[in-house]
MMTF fields as JSON, N, C-alpha, C and O atoms, coordinates in Angstrom:
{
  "mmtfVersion": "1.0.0",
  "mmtfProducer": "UNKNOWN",
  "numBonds": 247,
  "numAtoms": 248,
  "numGroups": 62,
  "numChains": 1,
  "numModels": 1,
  "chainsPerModel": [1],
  "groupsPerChain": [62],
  "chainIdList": ["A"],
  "bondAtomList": [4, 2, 8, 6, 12, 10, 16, 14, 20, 18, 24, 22, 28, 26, 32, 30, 36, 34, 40, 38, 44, 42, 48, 46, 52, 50, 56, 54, 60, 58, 64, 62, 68, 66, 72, 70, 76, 74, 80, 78, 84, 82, 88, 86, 92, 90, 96, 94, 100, 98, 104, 102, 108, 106, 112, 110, 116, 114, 120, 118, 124, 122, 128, 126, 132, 130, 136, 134, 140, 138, 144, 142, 148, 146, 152, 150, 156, 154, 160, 158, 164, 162, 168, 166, 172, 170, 176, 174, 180, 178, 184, 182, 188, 186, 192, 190, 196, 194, 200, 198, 204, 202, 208, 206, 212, 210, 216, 214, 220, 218, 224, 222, 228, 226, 232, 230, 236, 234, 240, 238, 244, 242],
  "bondOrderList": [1, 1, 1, 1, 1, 1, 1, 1, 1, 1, 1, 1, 1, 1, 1, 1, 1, 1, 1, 1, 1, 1, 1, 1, 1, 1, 1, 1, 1, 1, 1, 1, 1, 1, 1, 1, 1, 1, 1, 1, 1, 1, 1, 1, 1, 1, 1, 1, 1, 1, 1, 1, 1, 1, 1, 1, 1, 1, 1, 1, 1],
  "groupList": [{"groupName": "UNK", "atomNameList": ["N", "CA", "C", "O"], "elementList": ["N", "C", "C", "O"], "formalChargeList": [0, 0, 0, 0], "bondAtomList": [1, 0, 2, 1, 3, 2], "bondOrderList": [1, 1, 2], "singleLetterCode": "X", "chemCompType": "L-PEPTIDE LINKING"}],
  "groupTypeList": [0, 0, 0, 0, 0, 0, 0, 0, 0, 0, 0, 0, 0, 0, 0, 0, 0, 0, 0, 0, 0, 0, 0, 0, 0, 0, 0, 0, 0, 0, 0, 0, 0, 0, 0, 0, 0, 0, 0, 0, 0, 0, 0, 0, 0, 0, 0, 0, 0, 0, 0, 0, 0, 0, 0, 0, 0, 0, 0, 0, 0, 0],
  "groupIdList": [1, 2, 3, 4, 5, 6, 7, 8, 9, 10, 11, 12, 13, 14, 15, 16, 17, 18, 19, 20, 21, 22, 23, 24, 25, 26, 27, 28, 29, 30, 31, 32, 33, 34, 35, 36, 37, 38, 39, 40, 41, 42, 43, 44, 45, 46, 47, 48, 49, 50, 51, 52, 53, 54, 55, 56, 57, 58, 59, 60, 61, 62],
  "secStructList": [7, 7, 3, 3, 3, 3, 7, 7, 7, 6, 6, 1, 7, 1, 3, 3, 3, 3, 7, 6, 6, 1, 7, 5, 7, 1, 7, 7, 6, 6, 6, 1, 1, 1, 2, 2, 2, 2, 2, 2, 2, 2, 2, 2, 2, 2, 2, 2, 2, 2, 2, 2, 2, 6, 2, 2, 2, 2, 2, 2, 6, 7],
  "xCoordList": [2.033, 0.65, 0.025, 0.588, -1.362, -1.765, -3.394, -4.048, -3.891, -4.752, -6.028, -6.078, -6.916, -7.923, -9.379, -9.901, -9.66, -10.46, -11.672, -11.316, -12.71, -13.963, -14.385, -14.914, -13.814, -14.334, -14.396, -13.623, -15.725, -16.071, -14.877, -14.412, -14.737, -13.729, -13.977, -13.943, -14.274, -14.257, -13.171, -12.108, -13.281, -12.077, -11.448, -10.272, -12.026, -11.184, -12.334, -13.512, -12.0, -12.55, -12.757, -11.945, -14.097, -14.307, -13.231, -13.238, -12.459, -11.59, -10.315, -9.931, -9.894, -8.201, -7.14, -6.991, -6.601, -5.19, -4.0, -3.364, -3.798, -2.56, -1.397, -1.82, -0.103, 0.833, 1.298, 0.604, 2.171, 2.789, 3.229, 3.313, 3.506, 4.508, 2.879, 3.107, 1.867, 0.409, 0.585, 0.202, 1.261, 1.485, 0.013, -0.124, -0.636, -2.061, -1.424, -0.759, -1.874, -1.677, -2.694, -3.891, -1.881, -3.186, -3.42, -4.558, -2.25, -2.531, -2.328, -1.517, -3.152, -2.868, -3.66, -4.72, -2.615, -3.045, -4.047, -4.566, -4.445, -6.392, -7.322, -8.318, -7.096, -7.95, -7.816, -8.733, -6.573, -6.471, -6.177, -5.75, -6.296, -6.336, -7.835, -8.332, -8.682, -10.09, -11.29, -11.603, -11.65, -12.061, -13.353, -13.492, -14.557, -15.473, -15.277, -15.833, -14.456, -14.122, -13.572, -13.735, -13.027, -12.433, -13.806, -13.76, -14.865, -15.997, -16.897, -17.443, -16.837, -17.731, -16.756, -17.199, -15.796, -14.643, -15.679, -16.526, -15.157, -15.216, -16.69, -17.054, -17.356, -19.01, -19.433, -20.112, -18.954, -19.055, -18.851, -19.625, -17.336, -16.843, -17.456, -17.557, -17.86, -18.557, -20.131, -20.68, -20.482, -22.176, -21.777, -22.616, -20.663, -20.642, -20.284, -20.978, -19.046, -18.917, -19.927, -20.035, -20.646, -21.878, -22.796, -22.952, -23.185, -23.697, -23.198, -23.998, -22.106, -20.485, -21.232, -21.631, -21.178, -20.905, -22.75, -22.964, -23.855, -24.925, -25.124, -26.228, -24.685, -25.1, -23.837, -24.192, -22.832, -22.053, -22.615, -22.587, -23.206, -23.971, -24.787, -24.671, -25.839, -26.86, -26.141, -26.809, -24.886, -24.813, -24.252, -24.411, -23.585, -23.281, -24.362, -24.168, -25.403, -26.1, -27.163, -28.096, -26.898, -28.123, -27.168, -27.369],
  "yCoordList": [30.769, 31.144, 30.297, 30.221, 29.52, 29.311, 29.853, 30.321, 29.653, 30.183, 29.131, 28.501, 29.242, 28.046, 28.71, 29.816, 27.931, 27.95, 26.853, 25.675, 27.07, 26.027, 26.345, 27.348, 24.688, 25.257, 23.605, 22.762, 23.341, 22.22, 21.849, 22.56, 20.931, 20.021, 18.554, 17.886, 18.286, 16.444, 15.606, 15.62, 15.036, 14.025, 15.183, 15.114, 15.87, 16.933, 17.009, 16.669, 17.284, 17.638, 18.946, 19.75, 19.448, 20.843, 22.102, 23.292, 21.576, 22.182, 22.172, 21.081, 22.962, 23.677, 24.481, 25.686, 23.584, 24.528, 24.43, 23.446, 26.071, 26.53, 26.92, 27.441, 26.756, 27.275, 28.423, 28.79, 29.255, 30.308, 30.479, 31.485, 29.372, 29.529, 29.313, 29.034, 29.478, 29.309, 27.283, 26.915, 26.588, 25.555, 24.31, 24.194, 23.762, 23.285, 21.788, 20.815, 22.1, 20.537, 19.84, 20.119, 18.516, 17.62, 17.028, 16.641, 16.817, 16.522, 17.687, 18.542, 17.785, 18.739, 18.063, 17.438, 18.467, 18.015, 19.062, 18.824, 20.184, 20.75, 19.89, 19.942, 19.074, 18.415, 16.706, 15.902, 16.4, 14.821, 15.228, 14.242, 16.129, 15.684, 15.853, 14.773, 16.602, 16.898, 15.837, 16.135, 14.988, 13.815, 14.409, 13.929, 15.755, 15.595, 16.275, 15.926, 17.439, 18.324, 17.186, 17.44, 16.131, 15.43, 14.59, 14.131, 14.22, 13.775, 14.689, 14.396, 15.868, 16.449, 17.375, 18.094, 17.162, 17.381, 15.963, 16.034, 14.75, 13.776, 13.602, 13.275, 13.799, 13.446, 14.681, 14.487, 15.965, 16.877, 16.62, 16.746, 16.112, 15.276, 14.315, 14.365, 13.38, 12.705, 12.972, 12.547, 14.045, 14.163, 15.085, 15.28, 15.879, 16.481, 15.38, 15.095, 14.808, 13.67, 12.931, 12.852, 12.407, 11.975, 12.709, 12.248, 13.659, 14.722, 14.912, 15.252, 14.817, 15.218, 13.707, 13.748, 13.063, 11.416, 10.791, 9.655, 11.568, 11.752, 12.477, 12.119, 13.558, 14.399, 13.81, 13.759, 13.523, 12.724, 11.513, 11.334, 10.609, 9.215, 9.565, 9.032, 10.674, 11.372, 12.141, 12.313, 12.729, 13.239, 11.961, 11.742, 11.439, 9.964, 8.991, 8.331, 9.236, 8.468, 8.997, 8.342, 9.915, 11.154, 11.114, 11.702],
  "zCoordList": [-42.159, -42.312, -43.413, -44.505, -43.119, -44.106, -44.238, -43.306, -45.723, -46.108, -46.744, -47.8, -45.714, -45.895, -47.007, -46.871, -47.779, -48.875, -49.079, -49.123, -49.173, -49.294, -50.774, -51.251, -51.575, -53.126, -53.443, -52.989, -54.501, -54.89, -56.199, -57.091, -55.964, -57.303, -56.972, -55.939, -58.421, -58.368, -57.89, -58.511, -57.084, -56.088, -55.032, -54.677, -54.734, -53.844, -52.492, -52.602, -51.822, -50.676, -50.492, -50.95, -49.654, -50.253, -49.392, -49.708, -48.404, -47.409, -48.481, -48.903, -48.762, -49.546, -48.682, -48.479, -48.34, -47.32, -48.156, -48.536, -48.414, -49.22, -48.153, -47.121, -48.248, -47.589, -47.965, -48.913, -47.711, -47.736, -48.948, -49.652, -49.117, -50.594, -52.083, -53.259, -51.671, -52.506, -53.498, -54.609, -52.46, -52.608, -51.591, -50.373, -52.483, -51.959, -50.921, -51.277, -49.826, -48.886, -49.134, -49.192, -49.335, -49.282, -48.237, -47.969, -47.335, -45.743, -45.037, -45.393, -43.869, -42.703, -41.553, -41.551, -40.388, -39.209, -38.781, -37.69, -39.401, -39.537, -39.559, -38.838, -40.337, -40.857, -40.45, -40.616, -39.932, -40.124, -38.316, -37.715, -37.68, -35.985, -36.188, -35.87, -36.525, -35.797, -36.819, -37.972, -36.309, -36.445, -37.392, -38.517, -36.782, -37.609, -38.57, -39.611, -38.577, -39.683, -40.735, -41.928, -40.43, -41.613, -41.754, -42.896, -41.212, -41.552, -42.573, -43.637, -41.855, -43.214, -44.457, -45.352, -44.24, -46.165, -46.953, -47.844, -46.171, -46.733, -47.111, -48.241, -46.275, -46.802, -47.8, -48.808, -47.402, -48.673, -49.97, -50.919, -49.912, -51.006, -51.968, -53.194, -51.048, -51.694, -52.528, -53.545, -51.298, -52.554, -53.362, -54.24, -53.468, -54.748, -55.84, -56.816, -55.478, -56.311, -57.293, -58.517, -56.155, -56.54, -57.869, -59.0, -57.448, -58.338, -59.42, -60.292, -59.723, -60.221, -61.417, -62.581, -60.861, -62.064, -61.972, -62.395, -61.446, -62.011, -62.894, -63.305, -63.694, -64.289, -65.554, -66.731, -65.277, -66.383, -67.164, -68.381, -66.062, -66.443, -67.519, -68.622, -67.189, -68.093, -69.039, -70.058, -69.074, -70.88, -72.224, -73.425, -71.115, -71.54, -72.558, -73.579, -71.835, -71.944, -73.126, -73.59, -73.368, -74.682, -75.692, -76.754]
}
């Protein structure tokens, strides 16, 4: 059994599949057979990212 989770983290994709043992996959064939679901982790990913190292640039930068 595993236990699927949608949560923002920088470099992470927003899809989290834990196994049984509460051990986090970073591959799963969930996600790496179904072509758009791995399109929108990845594009999720990225505009948080994004957001993520806009708002860094700017404390950086004050």
């Amino acid at each position: 059994m595993y236990t699927i989770r949608l949560m923002n983290e920088f470099l992470h994709g927003p899809i989290w599949i834990y196994d049984q043992d509460k051990t986090i996959r970073l591959k799963h064939s969930l996600i790496s057979n179904d072509t758009i679901l791995q399109n929108l982790n990845e594009e999720a990913a990225t505009l948080y990212d994004s957001f993520y190292d806009s708002c860094l640039q700017s404390m950086l930068q004050n």
